N, CA, C and O of each residue as an XYZ file, in Angstrom:
332
protein
N      -5.282    -21.180     -8.545
C      -4.667    -21.041     -7.244
C      -3.239    -20.534     -7.429
O      -2.494    -21.060     -8.256
N      -2.864    -19.534     -6.677
C      -1.517    -19.004     -6.786
C      -0.655    -19.564     -5.670
O      -1.078    -19.635     -4.516
N       0.536    -19.955     -6.021
C       1.465    -20.495     -5.032
C       2.465    -19.422     -4.653
O       2.942    -18.676     -5.508
N       2.778    -19.345     -3.386
C       3.794    -18.413     -2.919
C       4.797    -19.170     -2.074
O       4.446    -20.131     -1.390
N       6.041    -18.738     -2.123
C       7.091    -19.410     -1.379
C       7.181    -18.921      0.054
O       8.116    -19.294      0.762
N       6.286    -18.135      0.487
C       6.279    -17.606      1.837
C       5.083    -16.697      1.954
O       4.232    -16.646      1.066
N       5.026    -15.994      3.035
C       3.898    -15.086      3.196
C       4.232    -13.760      2.547
O       5.293    -13.188      2.802
N       3.349    -13.276      1.724
C       3.534    -11.964      1.124
C       3.036    -10.904      2.095
O       2.039    -11.105      2.787
N       3.730     -9.780      2.141
C       3.312     -8.690      3.015
C       2.042     -8.064      2.452
O       1.873     -7.968      1.237
N       1.167     -7.646      3.329
C      -0.014     -6.908      2.892
C      -0.197     -5.718      3.817
O       0.153     -5.770      4.996
N      -0.739     -4.663      3.276
C      -0.966     -3.424      4.026
C      -2.366     -2.925      3.698
O      -2.906     -3.217      2.631
N      -2.951     -2.166      4.628
C      -4.247     -1.528      4.398
C      -4.013     -0.027      4.406
O      -3.404      0.514      5.329
N      -4.504      0.640      3.365
C      -4.290      2.077      3.269
C      -5.397      2.747      2.481
O      -6.382      2.115      2.100
N      -5.219      4.037      2.243
C      -6.213      4.855      1.559
C      -5.623      5.343      0.239
O      -4.477      5.790      0.191
N      -6.411      5.256     -0.826
C      -5.968      5.738     -2.128
C      -5.949      7.265     -2.101
O      -6.943      7.895     -1.742
N      -4.822      7.853     -2.479
C      -4.719      9.320     -2.501
C      -4.628      9.862     -3.918
O      -4.870     11.051     -4.129
N      -4.284      9.026     -4.901
C      -4.187      9.492     -6.281
C      -4.507      8.348     -7.232
O      -4.085      7.211     -7.018
N      -5.267      8.663     -8.301
C      -5.553      7.668     -9.340
C      -5.353      8.277    -10.721
O      -6.042      7.898    -11.669
N      -4.423      9.211    -10.846
C      -4.249      9.954    -12.095
C      -3.531      9.155    -13.176
O      -3.495      9.578    -14.332
N      -2.957      8.001    -12.817
C      -2.241      7.192    -13.800
C      -3.132      6.065    -14.306
O      -4.161      5.755    -13.706
N      -2.728      5.462    -15.409
C      -3.470      4.342    -15.968
C      -3.034      3.061    -15.277
O      -1.853      2.713    -15.293
N      -3.980      2.360    -14.671
C      -3.755      1.084    -13.978
C      -2.807      1.205    -12.790
O      -2.193      0.216    -12.391
N      -2.680      2.390    -12.223
C      -1.826      2.592    -11.050
C      -2.515      3.535    -10.077
O      -3.239      4.446    -10.478
N      -2.278      3.304     -8.795
C      -2.794      4.191     -7.754
C      -1.697      4.416     -6.725
O      -0.790      3.597     -6.577
N      -1.791      5.534     -6.017
C      -0.913      5.803     -4.890
C      -1.718      5.519     -3.628
O      -2.787      6.093     -3.421
N      -1.189      4.621     -2.777
C      -1.870      4.229     -1.547
C      -1.029      4.715     -0.369
O       0.166      4.433     -0.285
N      -1.671      5.448      0.539
C      -0.982      5.953      1.722
C      -1.329      5.072      2.917
O      -2.496      4.929      3.284
N      -0.297      4.486      3.515
C      -0.464      3.603      4.670
C       0.016      4.349      5.902
O       1.152      4.822      5.939
N      -0.836      4.457      6.906
C      -0.503      5.164      8.140
C      -0.297      4.158      9.266
O      -1.099      3.241      9.443
N       0.773      4.333     10.019
C       1.039      3.471     11.165
C       1.423      4.343     12.345
O       1.913      5.458     12.167
N       1.204      3.841     13.537
C       1.583      4.589     14.736
C       2.791      3.926     15.362
O       2.831      2.706     15.524
N       3.786      4.748     15.715
C       4.994      4.249     16.365
C       5.219      5.055     17.632
O       4.802      6.208     17.738
N       5.881      4.431     18.581
C       6.153      5.098     19.841
C       7.487      5.837     19.751
O       8.492      5.275     19.314
N       7.483      7.097     20.167
C       8.710      7.879     20.161
C       9.710      7.242     21.132
O       9.344      6.916     22.262
N      10.974      7.060     20.707
C      11.918      6.339     21.563
C      12.242      7.028     22.891
O      12.523      6.354     23.883
N      12.205      8.347     22.918
C      12.548      9.056     24.151
C      11.312      9.472     24.945
O      11.234      9.249     26.153
N      10.340     10.083     24.247
C       9.188     10.656     24.948
C       8.018      9.700     25.104
O       7.054     10.016     25.802
N       8.083      8.543     24.469
C       7.069      7.480     24.599
C       5.673      7.883     24.135
O       4.688      7.218     24.455
N       5.596      8.968     23.384
C       4.310      9.387     22.842
C       4.130      8.716     21.473
O       5.094      8.557     20.724
N       2.892      8.324     21.153
C       2.634      7.688     19.873
C       2.477      8.743     18.792
O       1.734      9.711     18.958
N       3.184      8.548     17.680
C       3.125      9.488     16.565
C       2.769      8.721     15.296
O       3.043      7.526     15.183
N       2.155      9.425     14.340
C       1.744      8.805     13.087
C       2.859      8.918     12.053
O       3.432      9.989     11.852
N       3.150      7.820     11.414
C       4.082      7.782     10.290
C       3.303      7.316      9.076
O       2.451      6.436      9.187
N       3.586      7.898      7.914
C       2.870      7.496      6.716
C       3.866      7.090      5.638
O       4.953      7.656      5.529
N       3.479      6.118      4.858
C       4.277      5.639      3.745
C       3.375      5.584      2.529
O       2.225      5.156      2.616
N       3.903      6.022      1.389
C       3.117      6.003      0.160
C       3.661      4.928     -0.778
O       4.850      4.908     -1.099
N       2.779      4.047     -1.207
C       3.145      2.973     -2.115
C       2.447      3.199     -3.448
O       1.301      3.645     -3.490
N       3.149      2.886     -4.545
C       2.497      2.854     -5.844
C       2.040      1.414     -6.065
O       2.840      0.483     -5.970
N       0.765      1.235     -6.356
C       0.202     -0.107     -6.494
C      -0.480     -0.266     -7.846
O      -0.992      0.695     -8.420
N      -0.477     -1.489     -8.336
C      -1.080     -1.814     -9.625
C      -2.574     -2.063     -9.438
O      -2.977     -2.864     -8.595
N      -3.383     -1.378    -10.224
C      -4.850     -1.524    -10.174
C      -5.319     -1.905    -11.571
O      -5.599     -1.037    -12.397
N      -5.402     -3.190    -11.827
C      -5.662     -3.687    -13.181
C      -6.974     -3.180    -13.754
O      -7.038     -2.845    -14.937
N      -8.022     -3.118    -12.940
C      -9.351     -2.759    -13.444
C      -9.626     -1.262    -13.419
O     -10.697     -0.833    -13.850
N      -8.688     -0.452    -12.924
C      -8.889      1.003    -12.810
C     -10.146      1.338    -12.011
O     -10.877      2.259    -12.373
N     -10.404      0.608    -10.938
C     -11.653      0.792    -10.202
C     -11.491      1.624     -8.933
O     -12.492      2.072     -8.373
N     -10.265      1.843     -8.464
C     -10.054      2.578     -7.216
C     -10.110      4.081     -7.451
O      -9.621      4.588     -8.461
N     -10.715      4.779     -6.499
C     -10.831      6.230     -6.559
C     -10.232      6.822     -5.289
O     -10.137      6.118     -4.283
N      -9.825      8.090     -5.297
C      -9.279      8.702     -4.075
C     -10.277      8.615     -2.922
O     -11.464      8.899     -3.085
N      -9.772      8.219     -1.756
C     -10.610      8.055     -0.580
C     -10.993      6.618     -0.313
O     -11.460      6.305      0.782
N     -10.809      5.722     -1.291
C     -11.144      4.316     -1.093
C     -10.135      3.658     -0.161
O      -8.935      3.922     -0.237
N     -10.638      2.799      0.718
C      -9.772      2.020      1.596
C      -9.502      0.695      0.903
O     -10.438     -0.016      0.537
N      -8.218      0.354      0.719
C      -7.857     -0.840     -0.033
C      -6.818     -1.659      0.718
O      -6.111     -1.146      1.586
N      -6.737     -2.942      0.370
C      -5.654     -3.805      0.853
C      -4.718     -4.039     -0.321
O      -5.152     -4.440     -1.401
N      -3.419     -3.786     -0.105
C      -2.435     -4.030     -1.146
C      -1.547     -5.190     -0.711
O      -1.345     -5.418      0.482
N      -1.022     -5.918     -1.686
C      -0.207     -7.095     -1.410
C       1.078     -6.990     -2.219
O       1.095     -6.478     -3.338
N       2.146     -7.486     -1.622
C       3.454     -7.460     -2.254
C       3.457     -8.377     -3.481
O       2.850     -9.447     -3.465
N       4.140     -7.951     -4.535
C       4.194     -8.753     -5.748
C       5.529     -8.529     -6.435
O       6.365     -7.769     -5.946
N       5.730     -9.184     -7.559
C       6.972     -9.006     -8.313
C       7.028     -7.573     -8.859
O       5.988     -6.923     -8.968
N       8.208     -7.075     -9.201
C       8.283     -5.719     -9.757
C       7.503     -5.610    -11.065
O       7.729     -6.377    -12.001
N       6.580     -4.647    -11.117
C       5.776     -4.424    -12.314
C       6.382     -3.300    -13.148
O       6.347     -3.340    -14.378
N       6.934     -2.306    -12.475
C       7.656     -1.232    -13.150
C       8.735     -0.741    -12.189
O       9.015     -1.391    -11.182
N       9.334      0.390    -12.495
C      10.448      0.873    -11.680
C      10.034      1.142    -10.242
O      10.807      0.882     -9.321
N       8.821      1.660    -10.032
C       8.373      2.006     -8.677
C       7.263      1.113     -8.136
O       6.956      1.163     -6.945
N       6.655      0.290     -9.001
C       5.520     -0.522     -8.563
C       5.956     -1.908     -8.142
O       6.442     -2.689     -8.960
N       5.781     -2.220     -6.850
C       6.053     -3.555     -6.329
C       4.868     -4.081     -5.527
O       4.989     -5.093     -4.837
N       3.729     -3.407     -5.610
C       2.526     -3.795     -4.879
C       1.364     -3.822     -5.858
O       1.403     -3.156     -6.893
N       0.324     -4.594     -5.532
C      -0.902     -4.559     -6.328
C      -2.101     -4.540     -5.401
O      -2.039     -5.029     -4.273
N      -3.178     -3.977     -5.882
C      -4.405     -3.887     -5.086
C      -5.037     -5.271     -5.040
O      -5.347     -5.864     -6.073
N      -5.223     -5.777     -3.817
C      -5.826     -7.096     -3.650
C      -7.341     -6.996     -3.571
O      -8.056     -7.754     -4.227
N      -7.832     -6.048     -2.758
C      -9.274     -5.874     -2.641
C      -9.600     -4.467     -2.189
O      -8.795     -3.783     -1.557
N     -10.800     -4.063     -2.533
C     -11.322     -2.765     -2.126
C     -12.162     -2.990     -0.880
O     -13.120     -3.763     -0.904
N     -11.803     -2.311      0.215
C     -12.480     -2.564      1.487
C     -13.667     -1.624      1.720
O     -14.700     -2.040      2.245
N     -13.514     -0.362      1.328
C     -14.619      0.581      1.544
C     -14.596      1.672      0.500
O     -15.448      2.560      0.516
């Protein structure tokens, strides 16, 4: 059982790259309302996530969870593969 001192953030996104060893790039898309025109627009953020088993492939839908820094750019890890 893992203990956490609070709730860790989690995001759902799509794997866009798996060219590294034990790492994947996950693109998370969210919709935000434009402050002036009130139209909803898509914003995307790309996270580098740790994939210990090297099982994720581009196009997979995954849930990533916040974790301690693993490397200079990796602060997330793949929690589960959704689709």
